[in-house]
Short mmCIF file of C-alpha atoms and ligand atoms in Angstrom, two decimals:
data_model
loop_
_atom_site.label_atom_id
_atom_site.label_comp_id
_atom_site.label_asym_id
_atom_site.label_seq_id
_atom_site.Cartn_x
_atom_site.Cartn_y
_atom_site.Cartn_z
CA MET A 104 85.61 61.09 106.21
CA THR A 105 82.38 60.98 108.23
CA MET A 106 79.62 63.16 106.85
CA LEU A 107 76.73 64.81 108.73
CA SER A 108 73.48 64.75 106.75
CA SER A 109 71.10 67.60 107.32
CA LEU A 110 67.38 66.78 107.00
CA ASN A 111 64.46 68.97 106.01
CA PRO A 112 62.10 68.75 109.02
CA ALA A 113 59.05 69.30 106.82
CA THR A 114 59.75 66.42 104.42
CA GLY A 115 62.54 64.27 105.84
CA ASP A 116 64.56 64.83 102.65
CA VAL A 117 68.31 65.29 102.85
CA VAL A 118 69.11 68.98 102.28
CA GLY A 119 72.85 68.45 102.14
CA GLU A 120 75.82 67.23 104.10
CA VAL A 121 79.00 68.52 105.70
CA PRO A 122 82.19 66.77 106.82
CA VAL A 123 82.24 66.11 110.55
CA THR A 124 85.29 67.33 112.46
CA PRO A 125 86.47 64.41 114.62
CA PRO A 126 86.64 65.55 118.28
CA ASP A 127 90.36 64.82 118.37
CA GLN A 128 90.83 67.31 115.50
CA ILE A 129 89.15 70.20 117.31
CA GLN A 130 92.38 71.39 118.97
CA ALA A 131 94.01 71.48 115.52
CA ALA A 132 91.19 73.76 114.33
CA VAL A 133 91.83 76.00 117.35
CA ASP A 134 95.55 75.98 116.55
CA ARG A 135 94.85 77.20 113.01
CA ALA A 136 92.73 80.03 114.38
CA ARG A 137 95.43 80.81 116.99
CA ALA A 138 98.05 81.12 114.24
CA ALA A 139 95.81 83.51 112.28
CA HIS A 140 94.98 85.62 115.32
CA PRO A 141 97.98 88.01 115.63
CA THR A 142 97.64 89.41 112.10
CA TRP A 143 93.91 89.89 112.55
CA ALA A 144 94.35 91.58 115.93
CA ALA A 145 97.08 93.83 114.50
CA LEU A 146 94.65 95.35 112.00
CA GLY A 147 93.16 97.36 114.84
CA LEU A 148 89.53 98.24 115.36
CA GLU A 149 89.11 100.42 112.28
CA GLY A 150 90.94 97.94 110.08
CA ARG A 151 88.77 95.03 111.24
CA ALA A 152 85.64 97.14 110.85
CA ALA A 153 86.56 97.95 107.23
CA VAL A 154 87.08 94.26 106.44
CA LEU A 155 83.88 93.06 108.07
CA LYS A 156 81.71 95.78 106.54
CA GLN A 157 82.50 94.33 103.13
CA ALA A 158 80.39 91.31 104.08
CA ALA A 159 77.19 93.37 104.22
CA ASP A 160 76.69 93.45 100.44
CA ILE A 161 77.37 89.73 100.13
CA PHE A 162 74.79 88.90 102.81
CA THR A 163 72.31 91.19 101.07
CA ALA A 164 72.92 89.60 97.66
CA ARG A 165 72.23 86.17 99.18
CA VAL A 166 69.04 86.95 101.12
CA ASP A 167 66.84 84.72 98.96
CA ALA A 168 69.29 81.82 98.90
CA HIS A 169 69.93 82.02 102.64
CA ALA A 170 66.22 82.29 103.43
CA GLU A 171 65.41 79.23 101.34
CA LEU A 172 68.22 77.28 102.98
CA MET A 173 66.96 78.21 106.47
CA THR A 174 63.43 77.13 105.61
CA ARG A 175 64.60 73.86 104.14
CA GLU A 176 67.03 73.04 106.88
CA GLN A 177 65.31 74.40 110.00
CA GLY A 178 61.67 74.65 108.91
CA LYS A 179 60.74 78.25 109.64
CA PRO A 180 58.32 79.87 107.17
CA MET A 181 59.95 81.77 104.31
CA LYS A 182 58.69 85.16 105.51
CA GLU A 183 60.47 84.65 108.85
CA ALA A 184 63.58 83.24 107.17
CA LYS A 185 63.75 86.29 104.87
CA GLY A 186 63.62 88.60 107.87
CA GLU A 187 66.49 86.74 109.51
CA ALA A 188 68.54 86.68 106.29
CA ARG A 189 67.93 90.37 105.58
CA GLY A 190 69.03 91.44 109.05
CA LEU A 191 72.52 90.02 108.55
CA GLY A 192 73.40 92.46 105.78
CA SER A 193 71.19 95.43 106.58
CA GLY A 194 72.27 95.74 110.21
CA LEU A 195 75.94 94.89 109.84
CA ALA A 196 77.48 98.34 109.32
CA LEU A 197 75.60 99.79 112.28
CA GLU A 198 76.54 96.86 114.52
CA VAL A 199 80.19 97.17 113.55
CA ASP A 200 80.16 100.93 114.24
CA GLU A 201 78.61 100.27 117.64
CA MET A 202 81.38 97.78 118.40
CA VAL A 203 84.10 100.21 117.33
CA GLU A 204 82.67 102.75 119.73
CA ALA A 205 82.27 100.23 122.56
CA LEU A 206 85.84 98.98 122.26
CA GLN A 207 87.61 102.36 122.29
CA ALA A 208 89.99 102.87 125.20
CA ASP A 209 88.68 104.92 128.13
CA VAL A 210 90.85 107.36 130.04
CA VAL A 211 90.45 108.25 133.71
CA GLU A 212 92.68 110.90 135.36
CA ARG A 213 92.87 111.33 139.14
CA GLY A 214 95.43 112.71 141.58
CA GLY A 215 98.10 113.35 138.99
CA HIS A 216 97.86 109.91 137.37
CA ARG A 217 96.24 108.77 134.15
CA SER A 218 94.77 105.28 133.68
CA THR A 219 93.95 104.11 130.18
CA ILE A 220 91.48 101.22 130.02
CA TYR A 221 92.04 99.09 126.94
CA HIS A 222 89.68 96.46 125.54
CA ASP A 223 92.14 94.03 124.02
CA PRO A 224 91.58 90.80 122.09
CA LEU A 225 91.34 87.65 124.20
CA GLY A 226 92.80 85.31 121.57
CA VAL A 227 90.57 82.55 120.18
CA VAL A 228 86.85 82.35 120.91
CA GLY A 229 84.91 79.09 120.58
CA ALA A 230 81.36 79.91 119.45
CA ILE A 231 78.73 77.19 119.96
CA THR A 232 75.30 77.93 118.56
CA PRO A 233 71.74 76.51 118.43
CA TRP A 234 69.49 75.76 115.46
CA ASN A 235 66.48 77.98 116.04
CA PHE A 236 67.96 81.09 114.40
CA PRO A 237 70.53 79.21 112.38
CA MET A 238 72.26 82.23 110.87
CA SER A 239 71.60 85.06 113.31
CA MET A 240 72.75 83.09 116.35
CA PRO A 241 76.20 82.47 114.82
CA HIS A 242 76.20 86.15 113.84
CA TRP A 243 75.46 87.29 117.40
CA MET A 244 78.42 85.31 118.72
CA VAL A 245 80.92 85.60 115.87
CA LEU A 246 80.69 89.30 114.95
CA PRO A 247 81.50 90.74 118.41
CA SER A 248 84.25 88.13 118.83
CA LEU A 249 85.88 89.16 115.55
CA MET A 250 85.45 92.87 116.11
CA ALA A 251 87.18 92.56 119.48
CA GLY A 252 90.18 91.19 117.56
CA ASN A 253 89.74 87.50 118.28
CA ALA A 254 89.92 84.59 115.89
CA VAL A 255 86.94 82.23 116.12
CA VAL A 256 86.18 78.53 115.89
CA LEU A 257 82.45 78.22 115.18
CA LYS A 258 80.61 74.99 116.01
CA PRO A 259 77.11 75.38 114.54
CA SER A 260 74.22 73.18 115.65
CA GLU A 261 74.19 69.67 114.18
CA GLU A 262 70.57 70.39 113.15
CA THR A 263 71.57 73.31 110.92
CA PRO A 264 75.17 72.83 109.82
CA LEU A 265 74.51 74.09 106.28
CA CYS A 266 73.20 77.41 107.54
CA GLY A 267 76.18 77.75 109.89
CA GLN A 268 78.51 76.99 107.01
CA ALA A 269 76.73 79.42 104.65
CA TYR A 270 77.06 82.16 107.28
CA ALA A 271 80.79 81.50 107.75
CA ASP A 272 81.32 81.25 103.97
CA VAL A 273 80.24 84.88 103.58
CA LEU A 274 82.61 86.14 106.25
CA ASN A 275 85.40 83.98 104.89
CA GLU A 276 85.12 85.78 101.56
CA VAL A 277 86.38 88.93 103.29
CA LEU A 278 88.46 87.58 106.20
CA PRO A 279 92.08 86.41 106.05
CA ASN A 280 92.48 82.62 106.14
CA ASN A 281 91.65 80.81 109.37
CA VAL A 282 90.47 83.86 111.30
CA LEU A 283 87.10 82.07 111.29
CA VAL A 284 87.26 78.27 111.28
CA VAL A 285 84.16 76.07 111.21
CA ALA A 286 84.05 72.73 113.04
CA HIS A 287 81.01 70.54 112.41
CA GLY A 288 79.47 67.98 114.71
CA ALA A 289 77.30 67.65 117.80
CA ASP A 290 77.81 67.34 121.59
CA ASP A 291 81.22 65.67 121.34
CA GLN A 292 82.63 68.43 119.14
CA GLY A 293 81.12 71.06 121.46
CA LYS A 294 82.67 69.39 124.49
CA ALA A 295 86.06 69.13 122.77
CA LEU A 296 85.92 72.82 121.90
CA VAL A 297 85.16 73.73 125.52
CA LEU A 298 88.10 71.60 126.69
CA SER A 299 90.49 72.93 124.02
CA ASP A 300 92.75 75.88 124.80
CA VAL A 301 90.35 78.54 123.46
CA ASP A 302 90.29 81.69 125.58
CA MET A 303 86.54 82.07 125.68
CA ILE A 304 83.36 80.15 124.97
CA ALA A 305 80.44 82.14 123.57
CA PHE A 306 77.44 79.86 123.82
CA THR A 307 73.76 80.16 122.95
CA GLY A 308 71.59 77.15 123.70
CA SER A 309 69.83 75.26 126.45
CA ARG A 310 70.25 75.86 130.17
CA GLU A 311 71.42 72.30 130.78
CA VAL A 312 74.22 72.48 128.22
CA GLY A 313 75.11 75.97 129.49
CA LYS A 314 75.60 74.59 132.99
CA HIS A 315 77.74 71.77 131.63
CA ILE A 316 79.91 74.23 129.73
CA MET A 317 80.36 76.41 132.80
CA ARG A 318 81.51 73.42 134.85
CA GLU A 319 83.94 72.26 132.16
CA ALA A 320 85.29 75.75 131.50
CA SER A 321 86.02 76.26 135.20
CA GLY A 322 89.07 73.98 134.94
CA THR A 323 91.04 76.74 133.23
CA LEU A 324 88.77 79.65 134.25
CA LYS A 325 87.86 80.26 130.62
CA ARG A 326 85.68 83.25 130.00
CA VAL A 327 82.10 82.17 129.21
CA VAL A 328 79.12 84.08 127.90
CA LEU A 329 76.01 81.91 128.07
CA GLU A 330 72.68 82.88 126.49
CA LEU A 331 70.23 80.21 127.62
CA GLY A 332 66.61 79.15 127.56
CA GLY A 333 63.51 80.74 129.02
CA LYS A 334 59.94 80.25 130.16
CA ASP A 335 58.75 83.75 129.44
CA PRO A 336 55.63 85.10 131.12
CA MET A 337 53.13 87.60 129.78
CA ILE A 338 50.75 89.46 132.11
CA VAL A 339 47.52 90.87 130.71
CA LEU A 340 46.07 93.53 133.02
CA ASP A 341 42.38 94.34 133.04
CA ASP A 342 42.86 97.71 131.30
CA ALA A 343 44.88 96.15 128.42
CA ASP A 344 43.83 96.45 124.78
CA ILE A 345 42.68 92.83 124.59
CA GLU A 346 42.88 92.58 120.83
CA GLN A 347 46.47 93.85 120.81
CA ALA A 348 47.41 91.57 123.69
CA ALA A 349 45.93 88.53 121.93
CA LYS A 350 47.70 89.47 118.68
CA PHE A 351 51.02 89.73 120.47
CA ALA A 352 50.48 86.42 122.29
CA ALA A 353 49.65 84.68 119.00
CA PHE A 354 52.69 86.18 117.32
CA ASN A 355 55.11 85.47 120.12
CA SER A 356 53.89 82.00 121.05
CA PHE A 357 53.72 80.60 117.52
CA ARG A 358 56.44 82.28 115.43
CA ASN A 359 59.15 79.84 114.39
CA CYS A 360 56.70 77.21 115.68
CA GLY A 361 57.33 78.46 119.23
CA GLN A 362 61.02 77.62 118.93
CA VAL A 363 62.19 81.01 120.13
CA CYS A 364 64.06 81.67 123.38
CA ILE A 365 61.81 84.64 124.21
CA SER A 366 58.65 82.85 123.15
CA THR A 367 55.60 83.66 125.30
CA GLU A 368 55.08 80.37 127.13
CA ARG A 369 53.03 81.39 130.20
CA ILE A 370 50.19 83.92 130.10
CA PHE A 371 48.59 85.31 133.26
CA VAL A 372 45.30 87.06 132.55
CA MET A 373 43.08 88.95 134.93
CA ASP A 374 39.81 87.07 135.55
CA SER A 375 37.65 89.97 134.40
CA ILE A 376 38.95 89.85 130.82
CA ALA A 377 39.99 86.20 130.57
CA ASP A 378 37.01 84.97 128.49
CA GLU A 379 37.49 87.68 125.91
CA PHE A 380 41.28 87.23 125.79
CA GLU A 381 41.12 83.44 125.49
CA GLY A 382 38.50 83.74 122.74
CA ALA A 383 40.57 86.21 120.74
CA LEU A 384 43.80 84.22 121.12
CA SER A 385 42.13 80.93 120.17
CA GLU A 386 40.60 82.49 117.09
CA LEU A 387 43.96 83.83 115.95
CA ALA A 388 45.70 80.51 116.68
CA SER A 389 43.19 78.41 114.79
CA ALA A 390 43.45 80.68 111.72
CA LEU A 391 47.19 80.01 111.31
CA LYS A 392 48.15 77.85 108.35
CA VAL A 393 50.41 74.98 109.34
CA GLY A 394 52.67 73.47 106.70
CA ASP A 395 55.97 73.39 104.87
CA GLY A 396 57.57 76.82 105.22
CA LEU A 397 58.27 76.89 101.47
CA GLU A 398 54.52 76.86 100.83
CA ALA A 399 53.47 80.18 102.38
CA SER A 400 52.56 78.65 105.72
CA ASP A 401 52.39 80.63 108.96
CA VAL A 402 53.74 77.85 111.16
CA GLY A 403 56.28 75.30 109.96
CA PRO A 404 57.38 71.99 111.45
CA MET A 405 59.17 71.38 114.72
CA VAL A 406 62.88 70.96 114.08
CA ASN A 407 62.84 67.21 114.74
CA VAL A 408 60.77 64.36 116.09
CA GLN A 409 62.27 64.57 119.61
CA GLN A 410 61.18 68.17 119.91
CA ARG A 411 57.70 67.30 118.59
CA ASP A 412 57.34 64.44 121.07
CA HIS A 413 58.50 66.63 123.96
CA VAL A 414 55.82 69.22 123.11
CA LEU A 415 53.04 66.66 122.62
CA ALA A 416 53.97 64.92 125.90
CA GLN A 417 53.78 68.23 127.78
CA ILE A 418 50.35 68.95 126.27
CA ASP A 419 49.07 65.44 127.12
CA ALA A 420 50.35 65.65 130.69
CA ALA A 421 48.76 69.08 131.18
CA VAL A 422 45.42 67.85 129.84
CA GLY A 423 45.69 64.76 132.05
CA ALA A 424 46.17 67.08 135.03
CA GLY A 425 43.09 69.16 134.20
CA ALA A 426 44.08 71.73 131.55
CA THR A 427 41.60 72.50 128.75
CA VAL A 428 42.56 72.60 125.07
CA LEU A 429 40.94 75.70 123.58
CA THR A 430 42.40 75.03 120.15
CA GLY A 431 45.03 72.75 118.59
CA GLY A 432 46.70 70.18 120.80
CA GLN A 433 47.44 67.68 118.07
CA GLY A 434 50.38 66.32 116.19
CA HIS A 435 49.52 67.19 112.61
CA HIS A 436 51.70 64.81 110.66
CA ASP A 437 55.41 64.08 110.77
CA ASN A 438 57.09 66.90 112.73
CA PHE A 439 54.11 69.25 112.76
CA VAL A 440 52.17 70.37 115.84
CA THR A 441 49.07 72.56 115.52
CA PRO A 442 49.20 75.94 117.30
CA THR A 443 47.73 75.19 120.70
CA VAL A 444 46.06 77.29 123.36
CA LEU A 445 45.67 75.66 126.76
CA SER A 446 43.76 77.16 129.66
CA GLY A 447 43.52 76.19 133.31
CA ILE A 448 47.28 75.75 133.67
CA THR A 449 48.44 75.23 137.25
CA GLU A 450 51.93 75.55 138.70
CA ASP A 451 52.35 71.83 139.39
CA MET A 452 52.24 70.97 135.66
CA ASP A 453 55.49 70.23 133.82
CA ILE A 454 54.42 72.73 131.14
CA SER A 455 54.52 75.50 133.79
CA THR A 456 58.17 75.04 134.59
CA VAL A 457 60.03 73.21 131.80
CA GLU A 458 60.80 75.10 128.58
CA THR A 459 58.33 73.92 125.91
CA PHE A 460 59.96 75.42 122.81
CA GLY A 461 56.88 74.63 120.77
CA PRO A 462 53.67 76.27 119.50
CA VAL A 463 51.79 76.28 122.79
CA ALA A 464 50.30 79.28 124.64
CA CYS A 465 49.39 78.43 128.24
CA VAL A 466 46.79 80.62 129.91
CA THR A 467 46.29 80.93 133.66
CA ARG A 468 43.54 83.13 135.11
CA VAL A 469 44.53 85.29 138.08
CA SER A 470 42.45 87.40 140.42
CA SER A 471 44.97 90.09 141.36
CA VAL A 472 48.02 91.86 140.00
CA ASP A 473 50.07 90.53 142.92
CA GLU A 474 49.12 86.98 142.02
CA ALA A 475 50.09 87.62 138.37
CA VAL A 476 53.50 88.99 139.37
CA THR A 477 54.18 86.21 141.87
CA ARG A 478 53.25 83.52 139.35
CA ALA A 479 55.20 85.19 136.52
CA ASN A 480 58.33 85.28 138.71
CA ASP A 481 57.88 81.70 139.90
CA THR A 482 60.56 80.29 137.61
CA ARG A 483 64.27 79.70 137.69
CA PHE A 484 64.49 81.22 134.20
CA GLY A 485 64.54 84.95 133.55
CA LEU A 486 64.99 85.78 129.89
CA GLY A 487 62.09 87.93 128.70
CA ALA A 488 58.74 89.02 130.12
CA VAL A 489 55.88 91.13 128.84
CA VAL A 490 53.08 93.16 130.41
CA PHE A 491 50.06 94.36 128.46
CA GLY A 492 48.07 97.04 130.21
CA GLY A 493 46.75 100.58 129.93
CA ASP A 494 49.00 103.40 128.87
CA SER A 495 49.74 104.36 132.46
CA ASP A 496 52.48 104.35 135.08
CA GLN A 497 50.71 101.44 136.75
CA THR A 498 51.59 99.11 133.86
CA GLU A 499 55.25 100.10 134.14
CA ILE A 500 55.15 99.61 137.93
CA VAL A 501 53.98 96.04 137.34
CA ALA A 502 56.69 95.53 134.72
CA ARG A 503 59.40 96.68 137.15
CA GLN A 504 58.42 93.91 139.55
CA LEU A 505 59.31 91.21 137.02
CA THR A 506 62.62 89.43 137.47
CA ALA A 507 63.45 88.75 133.80
CA GLY A 508 66.39 90.40 132.03
CA MET A 509 64.35 91.99 129.24
CA ILE A 510 60.85 93.28 129.84
CA GLY A 511 58.46 94.71 127.27
CA VAL A 512 55.44 96.89 128.03
CA ASN A 513 52.77 96.49 125.36
CA ARG A 514 55.45 95.09 123.03
CA SER A 515 58.03 92.34 122.75
CA PRO A 516 60.72 92.08 125.45
CA GLY A 517 63.86 92.83 123.40
CA GLY A 518 65.20 96.39 123.77
CA VAL A 519 65.97 98.92 121.05
CA PRO A 520 69.25 98.56 119.10
CA GLY A 521 72.28 99.27 121.27
CA THR A 522 70.78 97.74 124.42
CA PRO A 523 71.81 94.42 126.02
CA TRP A 524 70.36 91.05 125.11
CA VAL A 525 70.38 89.71 128.62
CA GLY A 526 68.97 86.81 130.56
CA ALA A 527 68.61 86.97 134.35
CA ARG A 528 68.74 84.04 136.79
CA GLU A 529 69.30 80.73 134.95
CA SER A 530 68.65 82.22 131.51
CA GLY A 531 72.11 83.59 131.10
CA PHE A 532 75.56 84.29 132.40
CA GLY A 533 77.12 87.37 130.90
CA PHE A 534 75.36 88.87 127.91
CA HIS A 535 75.96 90.51 124.58
CA LYS A 536 74.95 93.49 122.44
CA SER A 537 75.33 97.02 123.88
CA ARG A 538 78.59 98.63 124.97
CA ASP A 539 78.94 96.37 127.99
CA GLY A 540 77.97 93.28 126.02
CA HIS A 541 80.54 93.92 123.28
CA ARG A 542 83.21 94.38 125.94
CA GLN A 543 82.66 90.84 127.23
CA PHE A 544 84.44 89.56 124.13
CA ALA A 545 87.56 91.54 125.07
CA GLN A 546 90.18 91.52 127.80
CA THR A 547 90.09 94.69 129.88
CA ARG A 548 93.57 95.95 130.64
CA VAL A 549 94.52 99.09 132.59
CA LEU A 550 97.74 101.05 132.06
CA THR A 551 98.50 103.81 134.57
CA ARG A 552 101.20 106.51 134.51
CA PRO A 553 101.82 109.83 136.22
CA VAL A 554 100.86 112.93 134.23
P1 NAD B 96 71.44 72.81 122.89
O1 NAD B 96 71.92 73.35 124.19
O2 NAD B 96 70.95 71.42 122.85
O3 NAD B 96 72.62 72.88 121.79
C1 NAD B 96 73.27 74.11 121.50
C2 NAD B 96 74.64 73.83 120.93
O4 NAD B 96 75.45 73.20 121.94
C3 NAD B 96 74.65 72.87 119.74
O5 NAD B 96 75.60 73.34 118.81
C4 NAD B 96 75.11 71.53 120.35
O6 NAD B 96 75.74 70.69 119.46
C5 NAD B 96 76.07 72.02 121.41
N1 NAD B 96 76.26 71.11 122.55
C6 NAD B 96 75.41 70.15 123.01
N2 NAD B 96 75.92 69.56 124.12
C7 NAD B 96 77.11 70.19 124.37
C8 NAD B 96 78.10 70.07 125.40
N3 NAD B 96 77.96 69.20 126.41
N4 NAD B 96 79.17 70.89 125.36
C9 NAD B 96 79.31 71.80 124.38
N5 NAD B 96 78.42 71.95 123.38
C10 NAD B 96 77.32 71.17 123.38
O7 NAD B 96 70.34 73.85 122.38
P2 NAD B 96 69.47 73.79 121.04
O8 NAD B 96 68.45 72.70 121.16
O9 NAD B 96 70.36 73.82 119.85
O10 NAD B 96 68.76 75.22 121.08
C11 NAD B 96 67.60 75.50 121.79
C12 NAD B 96 67.91 76.18 123.12
O11 NAD B 96 68.63 77.40 122.88
C13 NAD B 96 66.66 76.60 123.87
O12 NAD B 96 66.82 76.32 125.25
C14 NAD B 96 66.59 78.09 123.62
O13 NAD B 96 65.84 78.79 124.59
C15 NAD B 96 68.04 78.46 123.63
N6 NAD B 96 68.29 79.75 122.96
C16 NAD B 96 68.61 80.85 123.73
C17 NAD B 96 68.80 82.10 123.13
C18 NAD B 96 69.14 83.33 123.95
O14 NAD B 96 69.44 84.35 123.35
N7 NAD B 96 69.11 83.28 125.26
C19 NAD B 96 68.68 82.21 121.74
C20 NAD B 96 68.35 81.07 121.00
C21 NAD B 96 68.17 79.85 121.61
#
């Protein structure tokens, strides 16, 4: 049996290993899930909700163990890992209730006829997930799939298989056998899952892999929901609270070492306040403690050496093309990169267009709001965007001109609970969370009769 070793990105030590599922065994995993599906679907919405809610207490009892595992396997600081681990248990009952509500049948009566719109299970969902939120990303794909009455084959990232397994282990303590099957491996296992006879692929990961999946899934017109990368902009207007704006930029460019899909990667600041903003952001960035997430650091390592080299190469190329390093800009040691603030970024630089996914905040000075909006929208991505400005309608008017899927005004882009997590343009295809998001994991079916 081939084993996949999982390494601690802060130390290079082996954290643990899992058995790899050979690609030619993926269909057998799907078959097991398919056989378990009818009984699970037959439980009905309320029955499935009751089963899944039992997992909340188990997640909560394991917060410390899960958080430590995430830090050791993926590298994020313990305080961030604890937040991610806590959310699994504390939010579960509410999420499940939301899904029950979203998946109720709707009735429409017109002209003496009644149509009932059902949201039925699809069958088996293949869930393919990334490493950056190694437990919440599986959760975001698996929970709505299960609640809609599907069985699931989960293929966690090869960078964080232990976290993916630990997540599934909790659910498998409450689920009937084979309703949730885990298949471990990398690209080849992901490709085999896409080509298997699953009914849907729920994917979170990079834009390039998302496009590949969409092409491959087209052969059988499989349903796909793709949550992809971003190159999120932030606009700082001249009436913004500069301290708050700098604090947000530091938080959202450097948390999880910048390895967040809605990370602030491009900042457009009005000329009049640029000196003050750059000064405040650089001060905050240089105060962050870089180190092993188990040792109370603020910024942990990059997930692997390829990701570190990609980030350092983008910084070097930007500096070579005229950008200025205000702070950071260095590989620290091993997989570490110091939180970096670059100014003088121009649109021709690679770092302006290609997702960085590292601890780098790129500042561009602009002389008008129109220029800020045009530059912010000059991307094929469209995940999140943020505007910091005065507490006025004008700030919201600027925000409404942005082409991202989720836009925050004086706050992070993600909406309040119950709203969609949605990428526009090449940041997503389909979406999840919210009534409409939950329904994407179900087959809509309409039954009409005279009344
Ligand atoms: P990735 O696309 O390299 O890998 C994601 C998953 O796909 C992994 O499990 C991998 O093994 C699998 N995979 C790779 N090639 C495949 C193929 N050809 N067919 C099927 N599966 C394949 O992404 P990553 O490096 O793990 O994660 C980082 C990316 O995820 C970033 O672009 C980030 O922005 C994005 N992301 C997006 C969101 C969102 O909500 N939009 C959330 C988190 C991460």
